[in-house]
Coordinates of C-alpha atoms and ligand atoms in Angstrom, one line a residue:
M22 CA 218.6 24.3 47.7
P23 CA 219.7 20.8 48.2
N24 CA 222.4 20.5 45.6
L25 CA 223.2 16.3 46.0
R26 CA 226.2 14.8 44.2
Y27 CA 225.7 11.9 42.2
E28 CA 229.0 10.0 41.6
P29 CA 229.4 7.9 38.8
F30 CA 231.7 4.8 39.9
G31 CA 229.5 2.4 39.6
P32 CA 228.6 -0.7 37.1
A33 CA 230.0 1.1 33.5
R34 CA 226.5 0.6 31.9
F35 CA 225.1 2.9 33.9
A36 CA 227.9 5.5 34.0
I37 CA 227.8 5.6 30.3
L38 CA 224.3 5.9 30.7
L39 CA 224.9 9.4 32.8
F40 CA 227.2 10.7 30.7
A41 CA 225.5 9.9 27.0
V42 CA 222.6 12.4 27.7
P43 CA 225.1 15.6 27.6
L44 CA 227.1 14.0 25.2
L45 CA 223.7 12.9 23.0
F46 CA 223.5 17.6 23.5
S47 CA 226.5 18.1 22.4
C48 CA 225.9 17.3 18.1
E49 CA 224.3 20.6 16.8
A50 CA 221.0 19.0 16.3
A51 CA 219.0 16.0 17.9
A52 CA 216.8 14.1 15.6
P53 CA 214.0 14.9 15.8
A54 CA 211.3 13.2 18.3
G55 CA 209.6 11.6 14.6
E56 CA 212.5 9.0 14.3
E57 CA 211.9 6.0 16.1
T58 CA 211.8 2.9 17.3
P59 CA 212.1 -0.5 17.0
A60 CA 209.4 -2.4 19.0
P61 CA 210.4 -2.8 22.6
P62 CA 210.8 -5.8 24.1
V63 CA 208.1 -7.2 25.7
T64 CA 206.0 -10.1 25.3
P65 CA 202.9 -10.2 23.3
S66 CA 199.7 -9.4 25.2
A67 CA 196.2 -10.3 24.6
T68 CA 195.3 -6.9 23.8
P69 CA 197.5 -5.0 21.2
V70 CA 199.7 -2.3 21.9
A71 CA 200.8 0.8 20.6
P72 CA 205.1 0.4 20.5
P73 CA 205.7 3.3 22.5
T74 CA 207.1 5.8 21.5
M75 CA 209.0 9.4 22.5
N76 CA 206.2 11.3 20.4
N77 CA 204.0 12.0 22.3
L78 CA 205.0 14.3 24.7
I79 CA 203.1 17.9 25.5
P80 CA 204.9 20.0 25.5
K81 CA 207.8 19.1 23.0
P82 CA 210.8 18.6 24.2
T83 CA 214.1 21.0 23.4
F84 CA 216.2 17.8 22.9
V85 CA 214.6 14.5 22.0
Q86 CA 216.7 11.4 20.9
P87 CA 215.5 7.6 20.2
A88 CA 216.9 4.6 20.8
A89 CA 215.9 1.5 20.4
G90 CA 214.0 -0.5 22.5
G91 CA 212.8 0.5 25.3
F92 CA 212.8 -0.3 29.7
S93 CA 210.1 -2.7 31.1
L94 CA 208.9 -1.3 34.5
T95 CA 207.8 -4.4 36.4
A96 CA 206.4 -5.0 40.1
A97 CA 209.5 -5.1 40.6
A98 CA 210.9 -1.6 40.2
G99 CA 212.2 0.4 42.6
I100 CA 212.4 4.4 42.9
Y101 CA 215.7 5.5 44.2
V102 CA 216.6 8.1 45.3
P103 CA 220.0 9.2 46.9
P104 CA 219.5 9.2 50.5
G105 CA 218.8 12.6 52.8
N106 CA 216.3 14.4 50.3
P107 CA 213.3 14.4 51.4
E108 CA 212.3 16.9 49.1
L109 CA 214.1 14.0 46.4
E110 CA 212.3 11.7 48.4
S111 CA 209.1 12.9 48.2
I112 CA 209.9 13.7 44.2
G113 CA 210.1 10.2 43.9
R114 CA 207.2 9.8 46.3
Y115 CA 204.0 11.7 44.7
L116 CA 205.7 9.6 41.1
G117 CA 205.2 6.3 42.4
E118 CA 201.7 7.5 43.6
R119 CA 201.0 8.5 39.7
L120 CA 202.1 4.8 38.9
R121 CA 200.6 2.7 41.4
P122 CA 196.5 2.7 40.8
A123 CA 197.1 1.7 36.5
T124 CA 200.2 -0.9 37.3
G125 CA 199.1 -1.9 40.2
F126 CA 203.0 -2.1 41.6
A127 CA 204.0 -1.5 45.1
L128 CA 207.1 1.1 43.3
P129 CA 208.6 1.5 46.6
V130 CA 211.0 4.7 47.3
I131 CA 214.5 3.7 48.1
P132 CA 216.7 6.3 49.2
S133 CA 220.5 4.8 48.5
D134 CA 223.8 5.5 47.4
S135 CA 224.3 2.6 45.6
I136 CA 223.2 2.6 41.6
P137 CA 220.8 1.0 41.3
P138 CA 220.3 -2.2 40.0
A139 CA 218.8 -2.5 36.5
G140 CA 214.8 -2.4 36.2
N141 CA 214.8 0.6 38.3
I142 CA 214.1 3.9 37.9
Y143 CA 216.6 6.6 39.3
L144 CA 216.4 10.6 41.0
A145 CA 218.6 13.0 41.5
I146 CA 220.3 16.4 41.3
E147 CA 223.7 17.4 40.5
D148 CA 225.0 20.4 40.2
K149 CA 228.0 19.9 36.9
D150 CA 225.0 21.5 34.7
P151 CA 224.1 24.1 35.8
A152 CA 222.8 25.3 31.9
L153 CA 219.7 22.7 32.7
G154 CA 218.6 25.7 34.7
E155 CA 215.9 25.7 37.3
E156 CA 213.4 24.0 35.8
G157 CA 215.5 21.5 32.9
Y158 CA 216.4 18.1 32.8
T159 CA 218.1 14.9 31.7
L160 CA 216.4 11.7 31.6
A161 CA 217.9 8.9 29.8
V162 CA 215.9 5.2 29.3
T163 CA 218.1 2.3 28.8
P164 CA 216.8 -1.4 28.1
D165 CA 218.3 -1.3 32.1
L166 CA 217.1 1.8 34.3
V167 CA 214.9 5.3 33.9
A168 CA 217.5 8.0 35.1
L169 CA 215.8 11.3 35.7
V170 CA 218.5 14.7 36.6
A171 CA 217.9 17.7 37.4
Y172 CA 220.2 21.1 38.4
M173 CA 217.2 21.6 40.4
P174 CA 214.1 20.1 42.2
A175 CA 211.9 22.0 40.2
G176 CA 213.6 20.2 37.1
L177 CA 212.8 16.9 38.6
F178 CA 210.0 17.6 39.2
R179 CA 209.0 18.5 35.5
G180 CA 211.3 15.7 34.3
V181 CA 208.8 13.3 36.8
Q182 CA 205.6 14.7 34.0
T183 CA 207.9 12.8 31.2
V184 CA 209.2 10.6 32.9
R185 CA 204.6 9.4 32.8
Q186 CA 203.6 10.4 29.3
L187 CA 205.9 8.1 27.9
L188 CA 204.3 5.3 29.3
T189 CA 201.1 4.6 27.3
A190 CA 197.9 6.6 28.2
E191 CA 196.9 3.7 30.4
I192 CA 199.2 5.0 32.5
E193 CA 196.4 7.7 33.1
S194 CA 194.3 4.5 34.7
P195 CA 192.2 4.7 38.2
A196 CA 191.7 0.9 37.7
A197 CA 194.8 -2.1 37.0
R198 CA 195.2 -2.6 34.3
P199 CA 197.5 -5.2 32.8
G200 CA 200.3 -3.4 31.0
P201 CA 203.1 -4.2 29.7
W202 CA 204.5 -1.3 31.5
I203 CA 207.0 0.3 28.8
L204 CA 209.2 3.5 28.2
P205 CA 210.4 4.1 25.0
A206 CA 215.0 3.8 25.5
G207 CA 216.4 7.4 24.0
A208 CA 217.7 10.3 26.0
I209 CA 216.3 13.4 26.2
R210 CA 216.8 17.2 27.3
D211 CA 214.5 19.7 28.2
Q212 CA 214.3 22.5 29.2
P213 CA 210.9 25.6 28.9
R214 CA 211.4 29.1 26.4
F215 CA 209.8 31.3 29.2
A216 CA 209.8 31.0 32.8
W217 CA 205.6 31.5 33.1
R218 CA 204.0 29.7 32.3
G219 CA 200.7 30.5 33.9
A220 CA 196.7 29.5 34.0
M221 CA 194.4 31.9 35.7
L222 CA 191.3 31.4 37.6
D223 CA 188.8 33.4 37.8
V224 CA 186.8 31.7 41.5
A225 CA 184.9 35.5 41.3
R226 CA 182.5 35.1 39.3
H227 CA 181.5 31.8 40.6
F228 CA 183.4 29.8 43.2
F229 CA 185.3 26.6 43.0
G230 CA 185.9 24.6 46.0
P231 CA 189.1 23.5 46.9
A232 CA 188.5 19.8 45.2
D233 CA 188.4 21.7 41.6
V234 CA 191.2 24.1 42.5
K235 CA 193.5 21.0 42.6
A236 CA 192.2 19.2 39.9
F237 CA 193.1 22.0 37.4
I238 CA 196.7 22.4 39.4
D239 CA 197.2 19.1 38.7
W240 CA 196.8 19.6 34.8
M241 CA 199.1 22.5 35.5
A242 CA 201.1 20.1 36.2
Y243 CA 201.3 17.5 33.8
Y244 CA 201.3 20.4 31.2
K245 CA 204.6 21.5 33.3
M246 CA 203.0 25.3 33.8
N247 CA 204.5 26.7 37.0
R248 CA 202.0 30.5 38.0
F249 CA 198.9 29.9 39.3
H250 CA 196.7 33.1 38.8
L251 CA 194.2 32.9 40.7
H252 CA 191.0 35.7 40.2
L253 CA 190.0 35.7 44.0
S254 CA 187.7 38.9 43.8
D255 CA 185.7 41.0 41.4
D256 CA 182.1 42.2 41.0
Q257 CA 180.2 39.0 41.8
G258 CA 183.1 37.7 44.5
W259 CA 185.1 38.2 47.1
R260 CA 186.5 35.0 47.4
L261 CA 189.3 34.7 50.3
M262 CA 188.3 35.1 54.7
I263 CA 190.8 38.6 55.0
N264 CA 190.2 38.1 59.3
S265 CA 190.9 41.9 59.6
W266 CA 187.7 42.0 57.1
P267 CA 185.2 39.5 57.9
K268 CA 182.6 40.6 55.4
L269 CA 184.6 40.5 52.2
A270 CA 183.8 37.4 52.5
Q271 CA 180.6 36.5 54.9
T272 CA 178.6 39.2 52.4
G273 CA 181.0 39.9 49.6
G274 CA 181.1 35.6 48.7
S275 CA 177.8 34.5 49.6
T276 CA 176.1 35.0 45.7
A277 CA 178.1 34.4 42.3
V278 CA 176.9 35.9 38.5
G279 CA 173.6 34.8 38.3
G280 CA 172.1 34.6 42.2
D281 CA 174.4 31.1 41.9
P282 CA 175.4 29.5 44.9
G283 CA 179.3 32.5 46.5
G284 CA 181.7 30.5 48.3
F285 CA 185.0 31.9 50.2
Y286 CA 187.9 29.6 51.8
S287 CA 189.0 30.1 55.0
Q288 CA 192.6 30.9 55.2
E289 CA 193.9 27.3 56.4
E290 CA 192.0 26.5 52.3
Y291 CA 193.5 28.9 50.9
A292 CA 196.5 28.4 53.0
D293 CA 196.6 24.3 52.2
I294 CA 195.8 25.5 48.2
V295 CA 198.8 26.9 47.8
A296 CA 201.1 23.8 49.1
Y297 CA 199.2 22.3 47.2
A298 CA 200.9 24.1 44.1
Q299 CA 204.3 24.3 45.6
S300 CA 204.2 20.7 45.9
R301 CA 203.7 20.8 41.9
Y302 CA 206.9 23.6 41.8
I303 CA 203.3 25.8 41.0
T304 CA 203.8 29.6 42.5
V305 CA 200.2 30.8 43.7
V306 CA 199.7 34.4 41.8
P307 CA 196.8 35.5 44.3
E308 CA 194.5 39.0 42.6
I309 CA 192.9 41.4 44.1
D310 CA 191.3 43.1 41.4
M311 CA 191.1 47.3 42.3
P312 CA 189.9 50.4 42.0
G313 CA 187.6 48.6 39.6
H314 CA 185.9 45.0 39.8
T315 CA 185.0 46.0 43.2
N316 CA 181.0 45.3 44.0
A317 CA 181.7 43.1 46.1
A318 CA 183.9 45.0 48.7
L319 CA 182.1 48.1 48.5
A320 CA 178.2 46.1 49.3
S321 CA 180.4 44.6 52.3
Y322 CA 181.9 47.8 53.1
P323 CA 179.8 51.0 53.0
E324 CA 183.0 53.4 54.3
L325 CA 184.3 52.1 50.7
N326 CA 182.0 54.3 49.0
C327 CA 182.2 57.6 48.8
D328 CA 178.5 58.5 49.6
G329 CA 179.2 55.6 52.4
V330 CA 176.6 54.2 51.4
A331 CA 176.7 49.7 50.0
P332 CA 175.4 49.2 46.9
P333 CA 173.5 46.2 46.3
L334 CA 175.7 42.1 46.0
H335 CA 176.0 42.3 42.1
T336 CA 174.8 39.7 40.1
G337 CA 174.9 40.5 36.6
I338 CA 178.0 40.3 34.4
E339 CA 178.1 44.0 33.1
T340 CA 182.2 45.0 33.9
G341 CA 183.3 48.6 34.4
F342 CA 181.2 50.5 36.9
S343 CA 182.5 49.7 40.3
T344 CA 186.3 51.4 41.9
L345 CA 186.8 52.2 45.1
C346 CA 186.8 55.3 46.6
V347 CA 190.6 56.9 45.6
G348 CA 190.7 59.8 48.0
K349 CA 189.0 58.4 50.8
D350 CA 192.8 57.3 53.6
V351 CA 189.9 53.8 54.5
T352 CA 190.1 52.7 51.3
Y353 CA 194.4 52.5 51.6
A354 CA 194.0 51.2 55.4
F355 CA 191.8 48.2 53.4
L356 CA 194.5 48.1 51.2
D357 CA 196.7 47.5 53.3
D358 CA 195.1 45.2 55.3
V359 CA 194.0 43.2 52.8
I360 CA 197.2 43.2 51.1
R361 CA 199.4 42.5 54.0
E362 CA 197.0 39.9 55.2
I363 CA 197.8 37.6 51.9
A364 CA 201.2 38.7 51.3
A365 CA 201.5 37.0 54.9
L366 CA 199.7 33.3 53.7
T367 CA 201.8 33.4 50.0
P368 CA 205.0 32.7 49.8
G369 CA 205.3 32.9 46.4
P370 CA 207.1 36.7 45.1
Y371 CA 203.4 37.4 43.6
F372 CA 200.9 39.6 44.7
H373 CA 198.7 41.1 41.1
I374 CA 196.4 44.3 41.7
G375 CA 194.4 43.7 38.7
G376 CA 193.8 47.5 37.7
D377 CA 191.9 46.4 34.4
E378 CA 188.5 48.0 33.6
V379 CA 188.1 51.3 35.4
S380 CA 185.6 53.4 33.3
T381 CA 183.9 56.1 35.9
L382 CA 188.1 57.2 37.8
S383 CA 189.8 60.0 36.1
P384 CA 192.6 58.9 34.2
A385 CA 194.8 60.7 37.6
D386 CA 192.4 59.5 40.0
Y387 CA 193.5 55.3 38.3
L388 CA 197.4 56.3 38.5
A389 CA 198.0 57.8 41.6
F390 CA 195.5 54.9 43.2
V391 CA 197.8 52.0 41.2
Q392 CA 200.4 53.9 41.8
R393 CA 200.1 53.7 45.2
A394 CA 198.8 50.2 45.5
Q395 CA 202.1 48.9 43.8
G396 CA 203.9 50.6 47.3
I397 CA 201.7 48.6 49.2
V398 CA 202.6 45.6 47.4
N399 CA 206.1 46.3 47.3
K400 CA 205.7 47.1 50.7
Y401 CA 205.0 43.9 51.8
G402 CA 207.6 41.9 49.9
K403 CA 205.9 41.0 46.5
R404 CA 205.8 41.9 42.9
T405 CA 202.8 43.6 41.9
V406 CA 201.3 41.9 38.7
G407 CA 198.9 44.0 36.6
W408 CA 196.5 43.7 33.5
D409 CA 197.9 46.4 30.6
E410 CA 196.4 49.0 32.0
I411 CA 198.4 49.7 34.4
G412 CA 201.6 50.2 32.2
V413 CA 200.5 54.4 32.8
I414 CA 202.0 54.0 36.2
D415 CA 206.0 54.9 37.0
L416 CA 206.5 50.8 36.8
L417 CA 208.5 50.0 39.9
D418 CA 211.2 47.5 37.9
T419 CA 209.7 44.1 39.2
T420 CA 206.1 45.2 38.6
I421 CA 204.3 42.7 35.9
V422 CA 202.3 43.4 33.5
Q423 CA 199.9 41.0 31.3
Y424 CA 198.5 42.0 28.6
W425 CA 195.5 41.0 27.6
N426 CA 193.8 44.0 25.0
G427 CA 195.2 47.5 25.4
P428 CA 198.0 49.3 24.2
N429 CA 199.5 49.4 28.0
A430 CA 202.0 46.2 27.8
T431 CA 203.5 48.1 25.0
L432 CA 203.7 51.3 27.5
A433 CA 205.3 49.5 30.2
A434 CA 207.3 46.7 27.6
Q435 CA 209.1 50.4 26.5
K436 CA 209.1 51.7 30.3
G437 CA 211.4 48.3 31.4
A438 CA 208.4 45.8 32.5
K439 CA 208.4 42.6 32.3
V440 CA 205.4 41.8 30.2
I441 CA 202.9 37.8 30.8
M442 CA 201.3 36.9 27.4
S443 CA 197.7 36.6 27.6
P444 CA 196.3 37.9 24.8
S445 CA 192.7 37.3 24.4
N446 CA 192.0 36.2 20.9
R447 CA 194.6 33.4 21.7
A448 CA 194.2 32.2 25.9
Y449 CA 191.0 33.7 26.9
L450 CA 190.0 30.1 27.1
D451 CA 186.7 31.4 28.6
Q452 CA 185.9 32.3 24.7
K453 CA 183.7 29.8 22.6
Y454 CA 185.2 27.6 20.4
D455 CA 182.8 28.2 17.5
S456 CA 179.7 29.4 16.9
S457 CA 177.7 26.6 18.4
T458 CA 180.4 25.9 21.9
V459 CA 177.1 26.2 24.6
L460 CA 179.2 27.7 27.4
G461 CA 181.8 30.8 26.9
L462 CA 181.6 34.4 25.8
N463 CA 183.2 35.5 22.1
W464 CA 183.5 39.0 22.6
A465 CA 187.4 38.1 21.8
G466 CA 185.4 35.8 18.7
N467 CA 185.5 32.1 18.7
I468 CA 189.0 30.9 19.3
E469 CA 188.8 27.4 18.4
V470 CA 192.6 24.5 19.3
Q471 CA 193.8 25.5 15.8
E472 CA 193.7 29.2 17.3
S473 CA 194.2 28.8 20.7
Y474 CA 197.8 26.7 19.6
S475 CA 199.0 28.3 16.8
W476 CA 200.6 31.5 18.1
D477 CA 204.3 32.8 18.6
P478 CA 204.2 35.2 21.9
A479 CA 207.1 37.0 20.7
N480 CA 205.1 38.2 17.7
Q481 CA 202.3 39.5 19.3
L482 CA 202.9 42.6 20.0
A483 CA 204.9 45.9 18.2
G484 CA 207.5 46.4 20.2
V485 CA 207.4 43.6 22.7
S486 CA 210.4 41.1 21.9
E487 CA 211.9 37.2 23.6
G488 CA 213.8 40.1 26.3
Q489 CA 210.7 41.1 27.2
I490 CA 208.3 38.5 27.5
L491 CA 208.4 36.7 30.4
G492 CA 206.1 33.6 29.3
V493 CA 202.3 33.3 28.7
E494 CA 199.7 32.8 30.5
A495 CA 195.5 31.5 30.1
A496 CA 193.5 33.3 31.4
L497 CA 189.5 30.6 32.3
W498 CA 187.4 33.6 33.1
T499 CA 183.8 32.0 35.2
E500 CA 180.8 34.0 34.4
T501 CA 179.6 31.5 32.1
I502 CA 182.1 28.1 34.1
R503 CA 179.6 27.3 37.4
T504 CA 180.8 23.3 37.2
R505 CA 183.7 21.4 37.2
A506 CA 183.1 20.0 33.7
D507 CA 181.8 23.3 32.3
I508 CA 186.4 24.7 33.5
E509 CA 187.2 21.2 31.9
Y510 CA 185.5 21.5 28.9
M511 CA 187.2 25.1 27.7
V512 CA 190.1 24.1 29.9
L513 CA 190.8 21.3 28.1
P514 CA 192.3 20.8 25.5
R515 CA 193.2 24.3 25.2
L516 CA 195.2 24.5 28.5
L517 CA 198.0 22.3 26.6
G518 CA 198.8 23.9 23.2
I519 CA 199.4 27.5 25.9
A520 CA 202.1 25.1 27.7
E521 CA 203.3 24.2 24.7
I522 CA 203.9 27.3 23.9
G523 CA 205.3 28.0 27.0
W524 CA 207.8 25.9 27.2
S525 CA 208.7 24.8 23.6
S526 CA 210.9 26.4 21.5
A527 CA 208.9 28.1 18.6
D528 CA 210.4 26.7 15.3
G529 CA 210.1 22.8 16.8
R530 CA 205.6 23.9 16.7
D531 CA 203.9 23.2 13.8
W532 CA 199.8 22.5 14.4
N533 CA 199.9 19.6 12.1
E534 CA 201.9 17.7 14.7
Y535 CA 201.0 19.2 17.9
R536 CA 197.3 17.6 16.5
L537 CA 198.7 14.5 16.3
R538 CA 200.5 14.2 19.9
L539 CA 196.9 16.1 21.3
A540 CA 195.3 13.1 19.8
E541 CA 197.0 11.2 22.0
H542 CA 195.8 13.2 25.1
G543 CA 193.4 12.7 24.9
L544 CA 193.1 9.2 25.9
R545 CA 194.7 10.6 28.6
L546 CA 192.6 13.1 29.5
A547 CA 189.6 10.7 29.1
L548 CA 191.5 8.5 31.8
W549 CA 191.0 11.6 34.0
N550 CA 186.5 11.5 33.3
A551 CA 187.5 15.3 32.1
D552 CA 184.9 15.9 29.6
F553 CA 187.1 17.6 27.6
Y554 CA 186.4 19.4 24.3
R555 CA 186.6 16.6 21.1
S556 CA 187.5 19.4 18.6
P557 CA 186.6 18.2 15.4
Q558 CA 190.1 19.4 14.3
V559 CA 191.6 17.1 15.8
P560 CA 191.9 12.9 15.5
W561 CA 191.1 12.1 18.4
K562 CA 192.1 7.9 18.8
Ligands
TNX2 C1 187.5 41.0 30.4 S1 190.7 40.2 30.9 C2 187.7 41.3 32.2 C3 186.7 40.0 32.6 C4 186.1 39.7 32.2 C5 186.3 38.5 30.6 C6 185.7 37.7 30.1 C7 189.8 41.1 32.6 C8 191.1 41.9 32.7 N1 189.1 41.6 32.0 O1 186.3 41.2 33.6 O2 186.2 38.3 33.0 O3 187.1 40.0 29.7 O4 186.3 37.0 28.9

């Protein structure tokens, strides 16, 4: 990782600004984000403009210290980064690209050793505050400058989202707007509560192409999420080309729930999705569900079945009936090939083996199979992730268990495993909002926006407390979800709440305050043209 040092020997005002951020937070409690802010120095415009505020951030930052006034972003602004660091330049370009459509400003990235003059944005990595960790950042906004400093590039990228959100919602407009573009003055020091802040998209029950997937990744990025779990195979579809077993995708990917059109990613498309996520500091977690949820594979290769007969492709939504033939050697040759190819395409350290909902194997056969799958994942240098059912096996100390419904996450935690919290009655975004929701299922109960937001990962499971929890993950299963608009409706706005649960400290979270911030974000989602759910619980603007 590059570690650029910023030497603060410049105009006093800038040095003061950079040092002010740590000082502001050395006191016990920073003022809450509620105490705002005199009117900024704006020339009055024809349309009334709400004063900028630090109160609209999702997820809520760790510490916020508002100050008087604001920074006015103008056509003359540039994004300064220290020279010689392509990674910082690319984060700078990303910020410029996000701000350009609405502002119409050029916002060039300017690699420079010197202190930026007033009116500019400054991004830097510094090594003097390692407590910020991988994803933390400090942001100081004065009338002169916006200075964003992190310990690692990922932190800078998270802070860039804060810069975007500090601007009026209209910054998300795809077409130029008049502005003015004011960031409220103040200081923020921010870092996540949990290391794993994930979202899962099931592309197996229905297939979604790269453009839909990238939009999903962009929503995650805006809300500082960092793990994109791609559920690539299930009974109804196999969605990634495996060169050594091409019929998995060609046959197994040919249809979807309800007989809807299938599809699959070529390895190049998958690699492109991974790179897109990576450019947003999001790690892709590929899932090949096994030994159950495998009808698409079983239908593609007869030899994977114990009786040597391929079943028909499955387009219904029942679960639990399928399993790989755990007693055959070819099954493990298949696993080895699939895991090897996907591991080679996936730079992140994780491989999700599913492991859920197998009702046709004996407990001993299930255990032996999952144990062996874990070993293959390990052999290819990845950490195994599995749904909570895998908690019964002898877990490697790198293995991660994802709680959704069952008792075995607790068992896994007792054995020392780290747990991802995806309680189905809170974090399953395929569950209906209420009884009138047309899309979705409701086996875990209806989940209104408030229910999805108002829980704490550390209070979900007796015996699974903060230290054993790696983080949280929202999941969108797609049995009933067929289009981008369907995804938007189920994911937005509940994803934002899960993102905040993963990032923000529990004691600062309160539904009645959150719903006001969420209301403002409705303007942003609308400018993305997202067909989000206008919950009656939220006072949308
Ligand atoms: C349970 S969650 C499943 C999925 C379904 C989902 C529908 C889990 C590990 N298994 O296969 O799609 O319910 O809500």
